[in-house]
N, CA, C and O atoms as a printed pandas DataFrame, in Angstrom:
     atom_number atom_name residue_name chain_id  residue_number  x_coord  y_coord  z_coord
0              1         N          MET        A               1   13.876  -49.194   65.241
1              2        CA          MET        A               1   14.511  -47.992   64.794
2              3         C          MET        A               1   13.985  -46.831   65.623
3              4         O          MET        A               1   12.786  -46.744   65.888
4              5         N          VAL        A               2   14.863  -45.959   66.025
5              6        CA          VAL        A               2   14.493  -44.812   66.850
6              7         C          VAL        A               2   15.000  -43.546   66.168
7              8         O          VAL        A               2   16.146  -43.481   65.723
8              9         N          PHE        A               3   14.119  -42.528   66.092
9             10        CA          PHE        A               3   14.455  -41.262   65.454
10            11         C          PHE        A               3   14.069  -40.107   66.373
11            12         O          PHE        A               3   13.171  -40.243   67.204
12            13         N          ALA        A               4   14.743  -38.979   66.223
13            14        CA          ALA        A               4   14.395  -37.768   66.976
14            15         C          ALA        A               4   13.169  -37.117   66.342
15            16         O          ALA        A               4   12.977  -37.212   65.130
16            17         N          HIS        A               5   12.340  -36.458   67.147
17            18        CA          HIS        A               5   11.129  -35.813   66.621
18            19         C          HIS        A               5   11.451  -34.631   65.707
19            20         O          HIS        A               5   10.561  -34.113   65.032
20            21         N          THR        A               6   12.692  -34.208   65.678
21            22        CA          THR        A               6   13.083  -33.069   64.841
22            23         C          THR        A               6   13.398  -33.460   63.403
23            24         O          THR        A               6   13.728  -32.595   62.592
24            25         N          ILE        A               7   13.303  -34.761   63.066
25            26        CA          ILE        A               7   13.571  -35.151   61.682
26            27         C          ILE        A               7   12.538  -34.511   60.767
27            28         O          ILE        A               7   11.398  -34.286   61.174
28            29         N          THR        A               8   12.928  -34.221   59.552
29            30        CA          THR        A               8   11.997  -33.608   58.604
30            31         C          THR        A               8   11.536  -34.583   57.534
31            32         O          THR        A               8   10.517  -34.354   56.882
32            33         N          GLU        A               9   12.274  -35.664   57.350
33            34        CA          GLU        A               9   11.883  -36.671   56.373
34            35         C          GLU        A               9   12.280  -38.047   56.895
35            36         O          GLU        A               9   13.272  -38.199   57.608
36            37         N          LEU        A              10   11.493  -39.028   56.527
37            38        CA          LEU        A              10   11.788  -40.411   56.880
38            39         C          LEU        A              10   11.500  -41.238   55.637
39            40         O          LEU        A              10   10.390  -41.198   55.107
40            41         N          PHE        A              11   12.484  -41.981   55.174
41            42        CA          PHE        A              11   12.348  -42.737   53.938
42            43         C          PHE        A              11   12.264  -44.228   54.219
43            44         O          PHE        A              11   13.058  -44.764   54.992
44            45         N          LEU        A              12   11.314  -44.892   53.600
45            46        CA          LEU        A              12   11.193  -46.339   53.604
46            47         C          LEU        A              12   11.486  -46.760   52.169
47            48         O          LEU        A              12   10.671  -46.530   51.276
48            49         N          VAL        A              13   12.628  -47.367   51.945
49            50        CA          VAL        A              13   13.067  -47.701   50.591
50            51         C          VAL        A              13   13.044  -49.214   50.422
51            52         O          VAL        A              13   13.522  -49.951   51.284
52            53         N          PHE        A              14   12.488  -49.668   49.314
53            54        CA          PHE        A              14   12.392  -51.095   49.052
54            55         C          PHE        A              14   12.420  -51.320   47.555
55            56         O          PHE        A              14   12.160  -50.405   46.774
56            57         N          THR        A              15   12.736  -52.541   47.159
57            58        CA          THR        A              15   12.789  -52.910   45.747
58            59         C          THR        A              15   11.836  -54.073   45.507
59            60         O          THR        A              15   11.732  -54.984   46.328
60            61         N          LEU        A              16   11.147  -54.033   44.382
61            62        CA          LEU        A              16   10.212  -55.093   44.019
62            63         C          LEU        A              16   10.876  -56.072   43.061
63            64         O          LEU        A              16   11.786  -55.708   42.316
64            65         N          THR        A              17   10.416  -57.306   43.089
65            66        CA          THR        A              17   10.920  -58.298   42.149
66            67         C          THR        A              17   10.003  -58.352   40.934
67            68         O          THR        A              17    8.860  -57.897   40.991
68            69         N          ASP        A              18   10.498  -58.903   39.846
69            70        CA          ASP        A              18    9.737  -58.953   38.597
70            71         C          ASP        A              18    8.430  -59.725   38.720
71            72         O          ASP        A              18    7.484  -59.439   37.985
72            73         N          ASP        A              19    8.349  -60.702   39.634
73            74        CA          ASP        A              19    7.125  -61.492   39.754
74            75         C          ASP        A              19    5.960  -60.688   40.328
75            76         O          ASP        A              19    4.831  -61.178   40.351
76            77         N          LEU        A              20    6.209  -59.478   40.786
77            78        CA          LEU        A              20    5.141  -58.617   41.300
78            79         C          LEU        A              20    4.636  -57.636   40.252
79            80         O          LEU        A              20    3.882  -56.718   40.577
80            81         N          CYS        A              21    5.038  -57.815   39.009
81            82        CA          CYS        A              21    4.739  -56.829   37.971
82            83         C          CYS        A              21    3.249  -56.636   37.729
83            84         O          CYS        A              21    2.853  -55.568   37.261
84            85         N          CYS        A              22    2.424  -57.598   38.020
85            86        CA          CYS        A              22    0.992  -57.493   37.743
86            87         C          CYS        A              22    0.176  -57.221   39.003
87            88         O          CYS        A              22   -1.038  -57.429   39.014
88            89         N          HIS        A              23    0.828  -56.761   40.052
89            90        CA          HIS        A              23    0.157  -56.493   41.318
90            91         C          HIS        A              23    0.283  -55.017   41.682
91            92         O          HIS        A              23    1.097  -54.292   41.111
92            93         N          THR        A              24   -0.526  -54.589   42.632
93            94        CA          THR        A              24   -0.495  -53.210   43.102
94            95         C          THR        A              24    0.207  -53.151   44.446
95            96         O          THR        A              24   -0.074  -53.947   45.342
96            97         N          LEU        A              25    1.114  -52.208   44.579
97            98        CA          LEU        A              25    1.847  -52.003   45.825
98            99         C          LEU        A              25    1.202  -50.857   46.586
99           100         O          LEU        A              25    0.965  -49.788   46.024
100          101         N          ASN        A              26    0.917  -51.076   47.862
101          102        CA          ASN        A              26    0.334  -50.055   48.722
102          103         C          ASN        A              26    1.147  -49.971   50.001
103          104         O          ASN        A              26    1.616  -50.988   50.512
104          105         N          VAL        A              27    1.316  -48.763   50.521
105          106        CA          VAL        A              27    2.054  -48.549   51.762
106          107         C          VAL        A              27    1.195  -47.690   52.682
107          108         O          VAL        A              27    0.619  -46.691   52.251
108          109         N          ALA        A              28    1.114  -48.084   53.952
109          110        CA          ALA        A              28    0.405  -47.286   54.956
110          111         C          ALA        A              28    1.306  -47.128   56.173
111          112         O          ALA        A              28    1.989  -48.068   56.578
112          113         N          VAL        A              29    1.302  -45.931   56.751
113          114        CA          VAL        A              29    2.020  -45.679   58.003
114          115         C          VAL        A              29    0.980  -45.294   59.036
115          116         O          VAL        A              29    0.177  -44.388   58.815
116          117         N          LEU        A              30    0.997  -45.992   60.178
117          118        CA          LEU        A              30    0.020  -45.774   61.235
118          119         C          LEU        A              30    0.720  -45.343   62.508
119          120         O          LEU        A              30    1.858  -45.734   62.770
120          121         N          ASP        A              31    0.019  -44.521   63.308
121          122        CA          ASP        A              31    0.571  -44.133   64.604
122          123         C          ASP        A              31    0.165  -45.166   65.655
123          124         O          ASP        A              31   -0.452  -46.179   65.325
124          125         N          SER        A              32    0.506  -44.914   66.913
125          126        CA          SER        A              32    0.241  -45.888   67.979
126          127         C          SER        A              32   -1.247  -46.103   68.242
127          128         O          SER        A              32   -1.623  -47.080   68.889
128          129         N          LYS        A              33   -2.099  -45.201   67.749
129          130        CA          LYS        A              33   -3.551  -45.347   67.903
130          131         C          LYS        A              33   -4.185  -45.928   66.643
131          132         O          LYS        A              33   -5.406  -45.922   66.491
132          133         N          ASN        A              34   -3.337  -46.432   65.740
133          134        CA          ASN        A              34   -3.765  -47.005   64.461
134          135         C          ASN        A              34   -4.413  -46.000   63.525
135          136         O          ASN        A              34   -5.187  -46.379   62.646
136          137         N          ASN        A              35   -4.103  -44.718   63.707
137          138        CA          ASN        A              35   -4.537  -43.700   62.760
138          139         C          ASN        A              35   -3.584  -43.712   61.574
139          140         O          ASN        A              35   -2.367  -43.718   61.759
140          141         N          VAL        A              36   -4.120  -43.714   60.363
141          142        CA          VAL        A              36   -3.278  -43.672   59.170
142          143         C          VAL        A              36   -2.749  -42.253   59.012
143          144         O          VAL        A              36   -3.527  -41.309   58.874
144          145         N          ILE        A              37   -1.416  -42.101   59.032
145          146        CA          ILE        A              37   -0.838  -40.765   58.875
146          147         C          ILE        A              37   -0.238  -40.572   57.492
147          148         O          ILE        A              37    0.070  -39.447   57.099
148          149         N          CYS        A              38   -0.074  -41.649   56.762
149          150        CA          CYS        A              38    0.440  -41.563   55.400
150          151         C          CYS        A              38   -0.007  -42.811   54.670
151          152         O          CYS        A              38    0.115  -43.922   55.185
152          153         N          GLU        A              39   -0.526  -42.622   53.466
153          154        CA          GLU        A              39   -0.963  -43.770   52.685
154          155         C          GLU        A              39   -0.644  -43.503   51.225
155          156         O          GLU        A              39   -1.046  -42.483   50.665
156          157         N          ASN        A              40    0.073  -44.418   50.620
157          158        CA          ASN        A              40    0.401  -44.338   49.202
158          159         C          ASN        A              40   -0.238  -45.534   48.529
159          160         O          ASN        A              40    0.203  -46.668   48.712
160          161         N          LEU        A              41   -1.273  -45.282   47.753
161          162        CA          LEU        A              41   -1.996  -46.371   47.108
162          163         C          LEU        A              41   -1.602  -46.466   45.644
163          164         O          LEU        A              41   -1.515  -45.456   44.947
164          165         N          GLY        A              42   -1.369  -47.667   45.193
165          166        CA          GLY        A              42   -1.074  -47.883   43.785
166          167         C          GLY        A              42    0.228  -47.259   43.344
167          168         O          GLY        A              42    0.277  -46.589   42.313
168          169         N          ILE        A              43    1.283  -47.467   44.108
169          170        CA          ILE        A              43    2.585  -46.931   43.735
170          171         C          ILE        A              43    2.970  -47.511   42.376
171          172         O          ILE        A              43    2.824  -48.714   42.160
172          173         N          PRO        A              44    3.458  -46.679   41.460
173          174        CA          PRO        A              44    3.829  -47.167   40.123
174          175         C          PRO        A              44    4.814  -48.331   40.200
175          176         O          PRO        A              44    5.642  -48.409   41.107
176          177         N          LYS        A              45    4.704  -49.206   39.251
177          178        CA          LYS        A              45    5.556  -50.398   39.224
178          179         C          LYS        A              45    6.910  -50.053   38.623
179          180         O          LYS        A              45    7.231  -50.472   37.511
180          181         N          GLN        A              46    7.694  -49.292   39.359
181          182        CA          GLN        A              46    9.040  -48.930   38.948
182          183         C          GLN        A              46   10.010  -49.644   39.863
183          184         O          GLN        A              46    9.677  -49.959   41.006
184          185         N          PHE        A              47   11.178  -49.894   39.379
185          186        CA          PHE        A              47   12.185  -50.618   40.152
186          187         C          PHE        A              47   13.414  -49.750   40.298
187          188         O          PHE        A              47   14.035  -49.436   39.283
188          189         N          PRO        A              48   13.806  -49.340   41.487
189          190        CA          PRO        A              48   13.108  -49.525   42.768
190          191         C          PRO        A              48   11.958  -48.537   42.930
191          192         O          PRO        A              48   11.930  -47.496   42.272
192          193         N          ALA        A              49   11.018  -48.861   43.799
193          194        CA          ALA        A              49    9.900  -47.976   44.122
194          195         C          ALA        A              49   10.210  -47.277   45.435
195          196         O          ALA        A              49   10.740  -47.895   46.358
196          197         N          ILE        A              50    9.887  -46.001   45.524
197          198        CA          ILE        A              50   10.153  -45.240   46.742
198          199         C          ILE        A              50    8.883  -44.504   47.147
199          200         O          ILE        A              50    8.302  -43.773   46.344
200          201         N          ALA        A              51    8.455  -44.695   48.386
201          202        CA          ALA        A              51    7.328  -43.955   48.951
202          203         C          ALA        A              51    7.895  -42.952   49.943
203          204         O          ALA        A              51    8.738  -43.308   50.766
204          205         N          TYR        A              52    7.451  -41.722   49.879
205          206        CA          TYR        A              52    7.963  -40.676   50.759
206          207         C          TYR        A              52    6.977  -40.405   51.885
207          208         O          TYR        A              52    5.786  -40.211   51.642
208          209         N          LEU        A              53    7.468  -40.392   53.103
209          210        CA          LEU        A              53    6.673  -40.033   54.273
210          211         C          LEU        A              53    7.189  -38.685   54.751
211          212         O          LEU        A              53    8.245  -38.605   55.377
212          213         N          ILE        A              54    6.453  -37.638   54.459
213          214        CA          ILE        A              54    6.860  -36.289   54.849
214          215         C          ILE        A              54    5.721  -35.694   55.675
215          216         O          ILE        A              54    4.652  -35.413   55.133
216          217         N          PRO        A              55    5.932  -35.500   56.967
217          218        CA          PRO        A              55    4.856  -35.011   57.835
218          219         C          PRO        A              55    4.606  -33.520   57.658
219          220         O          PRO        A              55    5.465  -32.791   57.163
220          221         N          ASP        A              56    3.438  -33.081   58.063
221          222        CA          ASP        A              56    3.135  -31.648   58.134
222          223         C          ASP        A              56    3.743  -31.130   59.423
223          224         O          ASP        A              56    3.267  -31.459   60.510
224          225         N          GLY        A              57    4.787  -30.325   59.315
225          226        CA          GLY        A              57    5.456  -29.828   60.514
226          227         C          GLY        A              57    6.493  -30.820   60.979
227          228         O          GLY        A              57    7.549  -30.957   60.362
228          229         N          GLN        A              58    6.201  -31.515   62.064
229          230        CA          GLN        A              58    7.135  -32.523   62.568
230          231         C          GLN        A              58    6.356  -33.696   63.141
231          232         O          GLN        A              58    5.153  -33.604   63.386
232          233         N          PHE        A              59    7.056  -34.787   63.348
233          234        CA          PHE        A              59    6.428  -35.978   63.906
234          235         C          PHE        A              59    6.089  -35.773   65.371
235          236         O          PHE        A              59    6.822  -35.104   66.100
236          237         N          THR        A              60    4.987  -36.344   65.793
237          238        CA          THR        A              60    4.642  -36.400   67.201
238          239         C          THR        A              60    5.363  -37.603   67.794
239          240         O          THR        A              60    5.335  -38.683   67.206
240          241         N          PRO        A              61    6.010  -37.439   68.951
241          242        CA          PRO        A              61    6.679  -38.587   69.570
242          243         C          PRO        A              61    5.701  -39.749   69.771
243          244         O          PRO        A              61    4.541  -39.544   70.127
244          245         N          GLY        A              62    6.181  -40.946   69.542
245          246        CA          GLY        A              62    5.353  -42.132   69.710
246          247         C          GLY        A              62    5.850  -43.283   68.868
247          248         O          GLY        A              62    6.916  -43.215   68.257
248          249         N          GLU        A              63    5.058  -44.345   68.846
249          250        CA          GLU        A              63    5.381  -45.533   68.070
250          251         C          GLU        A              63    4.598  -45.508   66.761
251          252         O          GLU        A              63    3.440  -45.092   66.727
252          253         N          TYR        A              64    5.235  -45.955   65.692
253          254        CA          TYR        A              64    4.638  -45.965   64.362
254          255         C          TYR        A              64    4.874  -47.317   63.705
255          256         O          TYR        A              64    5.818  -48.030   64.044
256          257         N          ARG        A              65    3.994  -47.663   62.751
257          258        CA          ARG        A              65    4.147  -48.883   61.958
258          259         C          ARG        A              65    4.012  -48.534   60.485
259          260         O          ARG        A              65    3.140  -47.758   60.096
260          261         N          ALA        A              66    4.879  -49.110   59.676
261          262        CA          ALA        A              66    4.760  -49.010   58.223
262          263         C          ALA        A              66    4.397  -50.397   57.714
263          264         O          ALA        A              66    5.061  -51.382   58.039
264          265         N          ILE        A              67    3.342  -50.466   56.915
265          266        CA          ILE        A              67    2.871  -51.749   56.394
266          267         C          ILE        A              67    2.873  -51.681   54.873
267          268         O          ILE        A              67    2.340  -50.740   54.285
268          269         N          ILE        A              68    3.474  -52.677   54.244
269          270        CA          ILE        A              68    3.478  -52.775   52.789
270          271         C          ILE        A              68    2.492  -53.869   52.394
271          272         O          ILE        A              68    2.546  -54.990   52.902
272          273         N          TYR        A              69    1.592  -53.521   51.479
273          274        CA          TYR        A              69    0.590  -54.450   50.975
274          275         C          TYR        A              69    0.886  -54.768   49.515
275          276         O          TYR        A              69    1.294  -53.894   48.751
276          277         N          ILE        A              70    0.678  -56.017   49.137
277          278        CA          ILE        A              70    0.661  -56.404   47.734
278          279         C          ILE        A              70   -0.802  -56.671   47.429
279          280         O          ILE        A              70   -1.411  -57.579   47.994
280          281         N          ASP        A              71   -1.359  -55.869   46.531
281          282        CA          ASP        A              71   -2.797  -55.814   46.315
282          283         C          ASP        A              71   -3.410  -55.408   47.661
283          284         O          ASP        A              71   -3.119  -54.312   48.140
284          285         N          ILE        A              72   -4.236  -56.234   48.283
285          286        CA          ILE        A              72   -4.810  -55.858   49.584
286          287         C          ILE        A              72   -4.267  -56.710   50.725
287          288         O          ILE        A              72   -4.754  -56.623   51.852
288          289         N          VAL        A              73   -3.265  -57.530   50.440
289          290        CA          VAL        A              73   -2.719  -58.455   51.441
290          291         C          VAL        A              73   -1.473  -57.849   52.087
291          292         O          VAL        A              73   -0.516  -57.533   51.380
292          293         N          PRO        A              74   -1.460  -57.677   53.427
293          294        CA          PRO        A              74   -0.250  -57.162   54.080
294          295         C          PRO        A              74    0.882  -58.180   53.958
295          296         O          PRO        A              74    0.711  -59.352   54.294
296          297         N          LYS        A              75    2.041  -57.723   53.473
297          298        CA          LYS        A              75    3.166  -58.631   53.239
298          299         C          LYS        A              75    4.372  -58.342   54.117
299          300         O          LYS        A              75    5.171  -59.243   54.374
300          301         N          TRP        A              76    4.525  -57.109   54.582
301          302        CA          TRP        A              76    5.710  -56.762   55.360
302          303         C          TRP        A              76    5.362  -55.590   56.268
303          304         O          TRP        A              76    4.616  -54.690   55.884
304          305         N          GLU        A              77    5.909  -55.613   57.470
305          306        CA          GLU        A              77    5.635  -54.548   58.437
306          307         C          GLU        A              77    6.910  -54.238   59.208
307          308         O          GLU        A              77    7.679  -55.138   59.544
308          309         N          THR        A              78    7.125  -52.965   59.484
309          310        CA          THR        A              78    8.243  -52.554   60.327
310          311         C          THR        A              78    7.749  -51.481   61.285
311          312         O          THR        A              78    6.826  -50.731   60.967
312          313         N          CYS        A              79    8.359  -51.414   62.442
313          314        CA          CYS        A              79    7.984  -50.427   63.451
314          315         C          CYS        A              79    9.143  -49.471   63.686
315          316         O          CYS        A              79   10.309  -49.828   63.514
316          317         N          PHE        A              80    8.802  -48.247   64.084
317          318        CA          PHE        A              80    9.827  -47.284   64.465
318          319         C          PHE        A              80    9.268  -46.370   65.536
319          320         O          PHE        A              80    8.054  -46.249   65.697
320          321         N          VAL        A              81   10.168  -45.730   66.268
321          322        CA          VAL        A              81    9.794  -44.870   67.391
322          323         C          VAL        A              81   10.347  -43.478   67.142
323          324         O          VAL        A              81   11.486  -43.317   66.705
324          325         N          ILE        A              82    9.523  -42.473   67.426
325          326        CA          ILE        A              82    9.947  -41.077   67.381
326          327         C          ILE        A              82   10.027  -40.594   68.823
327          328         O          ILE        A              82    9.041  -40.655   69.558
328          329         N          LEU        A              83   11.202  -40.115   69.226
329          330        CA          LEU        A              83   11.392  -39.613   70.597
330          331         C          LEU        A              83   11.276  -38.105   70.639
331          332         O          LEU        A              83   11.407  -37.505   71.706
């Protein structure tokens, strides 16, 4: 996924299944240097769950990764680029 650096919001939307009801959902977004730029720990167990990534000012061009953890285990990862 590629986005312009002028975006003001970027949404990562996902839905949890009922079998995850007793687990903790965590989301981290990292830049190309593996610096955490957004971290949502213990997102409430609502269906669907939405984590908001809203930068201070604007995004710096580069590559980013969003990682979703169930408890402390990484379960899903996606990458995106800001031009």
